[in-house]
Amino acid sequence: MKIIRKNKAAFFIIAAANLVVAIFSSYILPPKFFYDAAIIAYDKFNEIGYFGSYPLTILFYKITGFRYLPFPIIAIIQFPILIYILYKIGIPNDFEKINIKNILVYLGIFMIAIFIAMPSKEFITFLYITPIILMCVNKKYSLQKTIVISTLLLIIFGAVYRPYFALIPIIAGGMYLISFINFKNKTITTIFYGLLIAFFLSLSYGIVKGKYFSEMSREVVNKARIGSADANSMITPPLKPDTWYGEMTAVFYGFFTVNIPVNGLKHLFSPQIIVFIIWQLLLFYILLVRFSKCLKERTKYKYELFILFILFSFFILQGVFEPDLGSAIRHKIGIFPLIYFALYYDHFRKELQ
């Protein structure tokens, strides 16, 4: 009889436990967790269409018939699909051991159960970015082909689904070129210039369209929520982003709020926000250390560095577009395959040697 290794046993146990969470979440979680799910499932405003995240997601759930199913049944279908993707990416040999890296992933799987095991735009995002990871894990394509295919995928996704994904290749490409300059602290400087690239993209857009990125996205969403019960985790920069210096402040403030959210510790009576803050701080630190390592040995870790450029570009764009900490964590779980690979890249490298 074949014996299941400890790492796989731990993976399946955690997956099974969180499948239960996913199934019963609709009975336990407050209604605000299901605002997007209700919009997608019921489409009260007839938003269904072929362009845009809501219209396309509504179309997907209508075509598949999922929109007609109770949320627990959708969880039974969707959650195993997402777990199977992580399984195909790979399970680290020490997955059963309790350490910070594994705990971050355990919590990530829990958040998949909470945020994506229902009608969700992040379910589409999760599925869509998976081929990028599989190309890097299997290395069936050269790095050049992987970059070209991934860039096309991100641009197409940005064109038809979420526009800011089309900006990821621009920021990642700029950061890649800047990383060749011999700065004293190359990691921090590369991210800093990535933020500047995001600002100049917003500035250019503002000159043409009359509004900057954060003004037309985050500000519009948050204005409608001021004074509501869901406004406690809003990201509110100290200056209005209707001037170039206000937008620059918003870009940097948003990046730190979303990725190093120490200012969110004021939400002591919102346990879910505190858990996210701790998760996010540890995640960002570990990824920053890995980014530094990959920059120093860029030839050895070329696929890993490529994924980290995508990840940090996404983190930068989150700082521009995210309206609140809740949506920030939801969107990070949508790209969890990228995070999963980045956390365990040493394991995947050993597996292929």
Coordinates of C-alpha atoms in Angstrom, one line a residue:
M1 CA 0.0 0.0 0.0
K2 CA 1.3 3.4 -1.0
I3 CA 2.0 5.6 2.0
I4 CA 1.2 9.3 1.7
R5 CA 4.1 11.5 2.6
K6 CA 3.7 13.9 5.6
N7 CA 3.8 17.0 3.4
K8 CA 1.0 15.7 1.2
A9 CA -1.0 14.5 4.1
A10 CA -0.8 18.0 5.7
F11 CA -1.8 19.6 2.5
F12 CA -4.9 17.4 2.1
I13 CA -5.9 17.8 5.8
I14 CA -5.7 21.6 5.5
A15 CA -7.6 21.5 2.2
A16 CA -10.3 19.3 3.7
A17 CA -10.7 21.5 6.8
N18 CA -11.0 24.6 4.7
L19 CA -13.4 23.0 2.3
V20 CA -15.7 22.8 5.4
V21 CA -15.0 26.5 6.1
A22 CA -15.9 27.3 2.4
I23 CA -19.1 25.4 2.5
F24 CA -20.4 26.9 5.8
S25 CA -19.0 30.5 5.3
S26 CA -22.2 31.7 3.7
Y27 CA -24.1 30.8 6.9
I28 CA -21.5 32.4 9.2
L29 CA -19.9 35.5 7.6
P30 CA -21.6 38.9 7.6
P31 CA -23.4 40.1 4.5
K32 CA -20.6 42.5 3.5
F33 CA -18.5 39.5 2.5
F34 CA -21.0 38.7 -0.2
Y35 CA -21.7 42.0 -1.8
D36 CA -19.7 41.1 -4.9
A37 CA -21.1 37.6 -4.9
A38 CA -24.6 38.9 -4.8
I39 CA -24.0 41.3 -7.7
I40 CA -22.5 38.5 -9.8
A41 CA -25.1 35.9 -9.0
Y42 CA -28.2 38.0 -9.3
D43 CA -27.2 40.7 -11.7
K44 CA -30.0 43.1 -10.6
F45 CA -28.7 45.9 -12.8
N46 CA -28.2 43.8 -15.9
E47 CA -24.5 44.4 -16.2
I48 CA -23.7 41.1 -18.0
G49 CA -21.4 41.7 -21.0
Y50 CA -18.1 40.9 -22.7
F51 CA -15.8 43.6 -21.3
G52 CA -15.1 44.5 -17.7
S53 CA -14.6 42.5 -14.6
Y54 CA -18.3 42.5 -13.4
P55 CA -19.9 41.9 -16.9
L56 CA -17.5 39.1 -17.8
T57 CA -17.7 37.4 -14.4
I58 CA -21.5 37.6 -14.5
L59 CA -21.4 36.1 -18.0
F60 CA -19.1 33.3 -16.8
Y61 CA -21.4 32.3 -14.0
K62 CA -24.4 32.4 -16.2
I63 CA -22.8 30.2 -19.0
T64 CA -21.5 27.7 -16.4
G65 CA -24.8 27.7 -14.6
F66 CA -23.1 28.4 -11.3
R67 CA -25.2 31.5 -10.7
Y68 CA -28.2 29.3 -10.2
L69 CA -26.6 27.2 -7.5
P70 CA -26.6 27.8 -3.7
F71 CA -23.4 29.3 -2.5
P72 CA -22.4 26.2 -0.5
I73 CA -22.6 24.1 -3.7
I74 CA -20.5 26.6 -5.6
A75 CA -17.9 26.3 -2.8
I76 CA -17.9 22.5 -3.2
I77 CA -17.1 23.0 -6.9
Q78 CA -14.7 26.0 -6.8
F79 CA -12.6 25.4 -3.8
P80 CA -11.3 22.0 -4.9
I81 CA -10.4 23.4 -8.3
L82 CA -8.3 26.1 -6.7
I83 CA -6.7 23.6 -4.3
Y84 CA -5.9 21.3 -7.3
I85 CA -4.1 24.2 -9.0
L86 CA -1.9 24.6 -5.9
Y87 CA -1.3 20.8 -5.9
K88 CA -0.3 20.9 -9.5
I89 CA 2.1 23.7 -8.8
G90 CA 3.7 21.6 -6.1
I91 CA 3.8 20.8 -2.4
P92 CA 7.0 21.6 -0.6
N93 CA 8.8 18.7 1.2
D94 CA 8.4 20.5 4.6
F95 CA 4.8 21.6 4.2
E96 CA 3.8 19.8 7.4
K97 CA 6.3 21.8 9.5
I98 CA 5.1 24.8 11.5
N99 CA 7.2 27.8 10.4
I100 CA 6.3 31.3 9.3
K101 CA 6.3 30.6 5.6
N102 CA 4.0 27.6 5.9
I103 CA 1.7 29.5 8.3
L104 CA 1.3 32.2 5.7
V105 CA 0.3 29.6 3.2
Y106 CA -2.1 27.9 5.6
L107 CA -3.8 31.3 6.2
G108 CA -3.7 31.9 2.5
I109 CA -5.7 28.7 1.9
F110 CA -8.1 29.7 4.6
M111 CA -8.6 33.1 2.9
I112 CA -9.2 31.2 -0.4
A113 CA -12.1 29.5 1.4
I114 CA -13.4 32.8 2.7
F115 CA -13.0 35.0 -0.3
I116 CA -13.1 32.9 -3.5
A117 CA -15.3 29.9 -2.7
M118 CA -18.4 31.8 -3.9
P119 CA -19.2 33.8 -7.1
S120 CA -16.1 35.9 -7.4
K121 CA -14.0 37.9 -9.8
E122 CA -10.9 36.6 -8.0
F123 CA -11.8 33.0 -9.0
I124 CA -11.4 34.2 -12.7
T125 CA -8.1 35.9 -11.8
F126 CA -6.8 32.9 -10.0
L127 CA -7.5 30.6 -13.0
Y128 CA -6.2 33.1 -15.5
I129 CA -2.8 33.7 -14.0
T130 CA -2.2 30.0 -13.3
P131 CA -0.6 29.3 -16.7
I132 CA 2.1 31.9 -16.0
I133 CA 3.2 30.0 -12.9
L134 CA 3.0 26.6 -14.6
M135 CA 5.3 27.9 -17.3
C136 CA 7.8 28.9 -14.6
V137 CA 7.5 25.7 -12.6
N138 CA 7.8 23.3 -15.5
K139 CA 10.3 25.5 -17.5
K140 CA 9.0 23.9 -20.8
Y141 CA 9.5 27.3 -22.4
S142 CA 12.6 29.4 -22.4
L143 CA 12.5 32.5 -20.2
Q144 CA 12.1 34.7 -23.2
K145 CA 9.0 32.8 -24.5
T146 CA 7.6 32.7 -20.9
I147 CA 8.0 36.5 -20.6
V148 CA 6.4 37.2 -24.0
I149 CA 3.4 34.8 -23.4
S150 CA 2.9 36.2 -19.9
T151 CA 3.1 39.8 -21.1
L152 CA 0.4 39.0 -23.7
L153 CA -1.8 37.3 -21.1
L154 CA -1.5 40.3 -18.8
I155 CA -2.2 42.8 -21.5
I156 CA -5.3 40.8 -22.8
F157 CA -6.5 40.5 -19.2
G158 CA -6.1 44.2 -18.7
A159 CA -7.9 45.0 -22.0
V160 CA -11.0 42.9 -21.3
Y161 CA -11.2 42.4 -17.6
R162 CA -9.1 44.5 -15.2
P163 CA -7.3 47.4 -16.8
Y164 CA -4.5 47.8 -14.3
F165 CA -3.2 44.3 -15.1
A166 CA -2.1 45.8 -18.5
L167 CA 0.2 48.2 -16.5
I168 CA 2.0 45.3 -14.8
P169 CA 4.4 44.6 -17.8
I170 CA 5.2 48.3 -18.0
I171 CA 6.2 48.7 -14.4
A172 CA 7.9 45.2 -14.2
G173 CA 9.9 46.0 -17.4
G174 CA 10.9 49.4 -16.0
M175 CA 12.0 47.8 -12.7
Y176 CA 13.9 45.2 -14.6
L177 CA 16.0 47.8 -16.4
I178 CA 16.5 49.8 -13.3
S179 CA 17.7 46.8 -11.4
F180 CA 20.8 46.6 -13.6
I181 CA 22.0 50.0 -12.2
N182 CA 24.5 49.5 -9.4
F183 CA 22.7 51.2 -6.5
K184 CA 23.8 50.8 -2.9
N185 CA 20.5 49.2 -1.9
K186 CA 19.3 47.8 -5.2
T187 CA 16.1 46.1 -3.8
I188 CA 14.6 49.2 -2.2
T189 CA 15.7 51.5 -5.0
T190 CA 14.2 49.2 -7.6
I191 CA 10.8 49.3 -5.8
F192 CA 11.1 53.1 -5.3
Y193 CA 11.6 53.6 -9.1
G194 CA 8.7 51.2 -9.7
L195 CA 6.5 53.6 -7.7
L196 CA 7.8 56.5 -9.7
I197 CA 6.9 54.7 -12.9
A198 CA 3.4 54.2 -11.6
F199 CA 3.2 57.9 -10.7
F200 CA 4.3 59.0 -14.1
L201 CA 1.9 56.7 -15.8
S202 CA -0.9 58.2 -13.7
L203 CA 0.4 61.7 -14.4
S204 CA 0.4 61.0 -18.2
Y205 CA -3.1 59.7 -17.9
G206 CA -4.2 62.7 -15.9
I207 CA -2.8 65.1 -18.5
V208 CA -4.8 63.3 -21.3
K209 CA -8.0 62.5 -19.4
G210 CA -8.1 65.1 -16.7
K211 CA -8.1 62.7 -13.7
Y212 CA -5.3 60.7 -12.1
F213 CA -5.5 56.9 -11.5
S214 CA -6.3 57.0 -7.8
E215 CA -8.7 60.0 -8.3
M216 CA -10.8 58.1 -10.9
S217 CA -10.7 54.7 -9.0
R218 CA -10.1 54.8 -5.2
E219 CA -11.6 58.2 -4.6
V220 CA -14.8 57.5 -6.6
V221 CA -15.4 54.2 -4.7
N222 CA -14.7 55.7 -1.2
K223 CA -16.7 58.9 -1.7
A224 CA -19.8 56.8 -1.9
R225 CA -18.9 54.9 1.3
I226 CA -18.1 57.8 3.6
G227 CA -20.0 57.4 6.9
S228 CA -21.1 53.8 6.2
A229 CA -20.4 50.8 8.3
D230 CA -17.9 49.5 5.7
A231 CA -15.8 52.7 5.7
N232 CA -13.5 51.7 8.6
S233 CA -10.8 50.2 6.5
M234 CA -10.8 52.7 3.7
I235 CA -7.4 53.9 2.4
T236 CA -7.5 57.7 2.7
P237 CA -4.3 59.5 1.7
P238 CA -3.4 62.7 3.6
L239 CA -3.8 64.8 0.4
K240 CA -6.5 64.7 -2.2
P241 CA -5.2 63.2 -5.5
D242 CA -6.4 66.0 -7.7
T243 CA -3.0 67.6 -8.1
W244 CA 0.3 66.1 -9.2
Y245 CA 1.8 66.2 -5.7
G246 CA -1.4 64.9 -4.2
E247 CA -1.3 61.9 -6.6
M248 CA 2.3 61.3 -5.8
T249 CA 1.5 61.2 -2.1
A250 CA -1.5 58.9 -2.8
V251 CA 0.7 56.5 -4.8
F252 CA 3.3 56.2 -2.1
Y253 CA 0.8 56.3 0.8
G254 CA -1.3 53.6 -0.9
F255 CA 1.7 51.3 -1.4
F256 CA 2.7 51.4 2.2
T257 CA -0.8 51.2 3.5
V258 CA -1.6 48.1 1.4
N259 CA 1.8 46.3 1.7
I260 CA 3.2 47.5 5.0
P261 CA -0.1 48.4 6.8
V262 CA 1.2 49.3 10.3
N263 CA -1.2 52.2 10.3
G264 CA -4.0 49.6 10.2
L265 CA -3.1 48.5 13.7
K266 CA -5.6 51.2 14.9
H267 CA -8.4 48.6 14.0
L268 CA -7.8 46.7 17.3
F269 CA -11.5 45.8 17.4
S270 CA -11.6 44.3 13.9
P271 CA -9.8 41.0 14.3
Q272 CA -10.0 40.1 10.6
I273 CA -8.1 43.3 9.7
I274 CA -5.4 42.7 12.4
V275 CA -4.9 39.2 11.1
F276 CA -4.5 40.5 7.6
I277 CA -2.1 43.2 8.7
I278 CA 0.1 40.5 10.4
W279 CA -0.1 38.2 7.4
Q280 CA 0.7 41.1 5.0
L281 CA 3.7 42.4 7.0
L282 CA 5.3 38.9 7.2
L283 CA 4.5 38.1 3.6
F284 CA 6.0 41.4 2.4
Y285 CA 9.1 41.0 4.4
I286 CA 9.7 37.4 3.2
L287 CA 9.1 38.4 -0.4
L288 CA 11.4 41.4 -0.1
V289 CA 14.2 39.2 1.2
R290 CA 13.6 36.8 -1.7
F291 CA 13.6 39.7 -4.1
S292 CA 16.9 40.9 -2.8
K293 CA 18.4 37.4 -3.1
C294 CA 17.2 36.9 -6.7
L295 CA 18.5 40.3 -7.7
K296 CA 22.0 39.3 -6.4
E297 CA 21.9 36.0 -8.3
R298 CA 19.7 36.9 -11.2
T299 CA 21.1 34.3 -13.6
K300 CA 20.5 31.5 -11.2
Y301 CA 17.0 32.7 -10.2
K302 CA 15.8 34.1 -13.5
Y303 CA 12.3 32.6 -13.5
E304 CA 11.9 33.4 -9.8
L305 CA 13.0 37.0 -10.4
F306 CA 10.5 37.3 -13.3
I307 CA 7.6 36.3 -11.0
L308 CA 8.8 38.7 -8.2
F309 CA 8.9 41.6 -10.7
I310 CA 5.2 40.8 -11.6
L311 CA 4.3 40.5 -7.9
F312 CA 5.9 43.8 -6.8
S313 CA 4.5 45.5 -9.8
F314 CA 1.0 44.3 -8.7
F315 CA 1.7 45.4 -5.1
I316 CA 2.6 48.9 -6.5
L317 CA -0.6 49.1 -8.5
Q318 CA -2.6 48.0 -5.5
G319 CA -1.3 51.1 -3.8
V320 CA -2.8 53.2 -6.6
F321 CA -6.2 51.5 -7.1
E322 CA -7.3 49.7 -3.9
P323 CA -10.0 51.5 -2.0
D324 CA -9.6 49.6 1.3
L325 CA -7.7 46.9 3.1
G326 CA -10.6 44.4 2.6
S327 CA -10.4 44.6 -1.2
A328 CA -6.6 44.6 -1.0
I329 CA -6.5 41.2 0.7
R330 CA -9.2 39.8 -1.6
H331 CA -7.2 40.8 -4.7
K332 CA -4.0 39.4 -3.2
I333 CA -5.8 36.0 -2.8
G334 CA -6.7 36.3 -6.5
I335 CA -3.0 36.1 -7.4
F336 CA -2.2 33.6 -4.7
P337 CA -0.5 31.2 -7.2
L338 CA 2.2 33.9 -7.8
I339 CA 2.6 34.3 -4.0
Y340 CA 2.7 30.5 -3.5
F341 CA 5.4 30.1 -6.1
A342 CA 7.5 33.0 -4.8
L343 CA 7.4 31.7 -1.2
Y344 CA 8.5 28.2 -2.2
Y345 CA 10.7 28.8 -5.2
D346 CA 13.7 27.0 -3.6
H347 CA 11.6 23.9 -3.4
F348 CA 10.5 24.1 -7.1
R349 CA 14.2 24.6 -8.1
K350 CA 15.3 21.5 -6.2
E351 CA 12.5 19.4 -7.7
L352 CA 13.6 20.2 -11.2
Q353 CA 17.3 19.6 -10.7

